Amino acid sequence: MSKVTVIGAGNVGATCANAMAHMQFVSEIVLLDIKEGVAEGKALDMMQTAKLYQFNTRITGVTDNYEATAGSDVVVITSGIPRKPGMTREELIGVNAGIVSSVVKNVLSFSPDAVIVIISNPMDTMTYLALKSSGLPKNRVIGMGGILDSSRFTCYLSKAINAPACDIEGMVIGGHGDTTMIPLIRLANYRGTPVCDILDKETADKVVADTMVGGATLTKLLGTSAWYAPGAAGAILVKSIIMDEKRMLPCCAYLEGEYGQKDICIGVPVVLGKNGIEKVVELELDRNEKALFEKSAEAVRKTNSVLHDMKLV
Ligand code: APR
């Protein structure tokens, strides 16, 4: 028996719950939202696809009732306001910080042993806030951004190479922001062949640039931030924890000296199992990548400083 709660039954939260049900690795999913009836309605709608998709997961929805979330193994937090066109993730901080810290407190009062997954933006800063405000051990607070950015990276690579995304490996580390993420093009490969041996420099640079504005491109098209890929990426992260898969996935993790950084939550490859983050993996970065990582950490720290100014951590 396993139980996952998703806070926020909006675009990302509901899509994540739906993806998890389809993946069939969790017995129970609770969706919680503050908007009266929305979580209940979406849960009921999803349950009415159980026969069609042949899944057994029980999905229920509640309005702000944390008692229903009791005993969750993993809690995914998507509550907050999404990024509007032209708005940076950083501008969201004021609103979403208040929401995330109160949600974490409520969640832990009913699920004291849960692993917390943060999707709300600005994600790196919200992860840091959740960790610091809860006092939880660092393995139990994880931000989801790198899995999504890496999936977007492989999507653009697959188009450029004209090969299926499932045959391409590509990882994005660093902050989950347009200017802070680092698509590791040097290490990306098509079944072992470096993509830099396949693509000309101009095309490879364009793939990196497109990946970095991947979220903003969708926000411009949709009028709000995306949900299919963010929801699916959240589901993949939760699956590795619930199934104790020990997958190595890029996630936002608290660093204590790894990659030369301390007291920051930022995207790095980690091993995910039943305890949450079981290991931070240190890749051999070249000089340029190290410099980009340092710059990225600096930008994340700058956003985090807003939390200090607001006396939230
Ligand atoms: N408790 C529970 N739910 C809340 C709270 C709260 N305190 N505050 C807001 N919500 C709910 C809203 O009612 C809404 O249904 O969170 C949901 C957010 O859903 P959307 O507005 O559809 O936003 P979404 O696109 O899902 O994005 C959520 O994920 O990717 C990030 O940038 C994105 O921070 C944003 C988050």
XYZ file of C-alpha atoms in Angstrom, residues 1 16 21 35 57 62-64 77 82 86 115 129 132 134 153 156 187 193 214 231 256 273 277 312:
25
model
C 0.000 0.000 0.000
C 0.676 14.675 -12.349
C -2.592 6.662 -12.007
C -10.837 26.017 -4.622
C -5.285 3.523 -8.221
C -10.659 17.212 -1.080
C -11.051 20.952 -0.436
C -8.391 22.091 2.043
C 3.353 20.452 -3.902
C 1.564 29.835 -12.375
C 6.392 37.907 -19.504
C 9.052 12.855 1.349
C 12.196 27.395 1.747
C 14.570 25.400 5.942
C 10.319 22.450 7.990
C 16.341 18.991 -23.933
C 14.780 19.339 -29.025
C 27.573 14.735 -22.308
C 27.556 8.705 -29.770
C 11.537 25.896 -23.154
C 3.044 16.625 -14.593
C 26.749 20.642 1.445
C 14.793 5.688 -3.670
C 17.482 11.573 -2.179
C 10.832 33.491 5.783
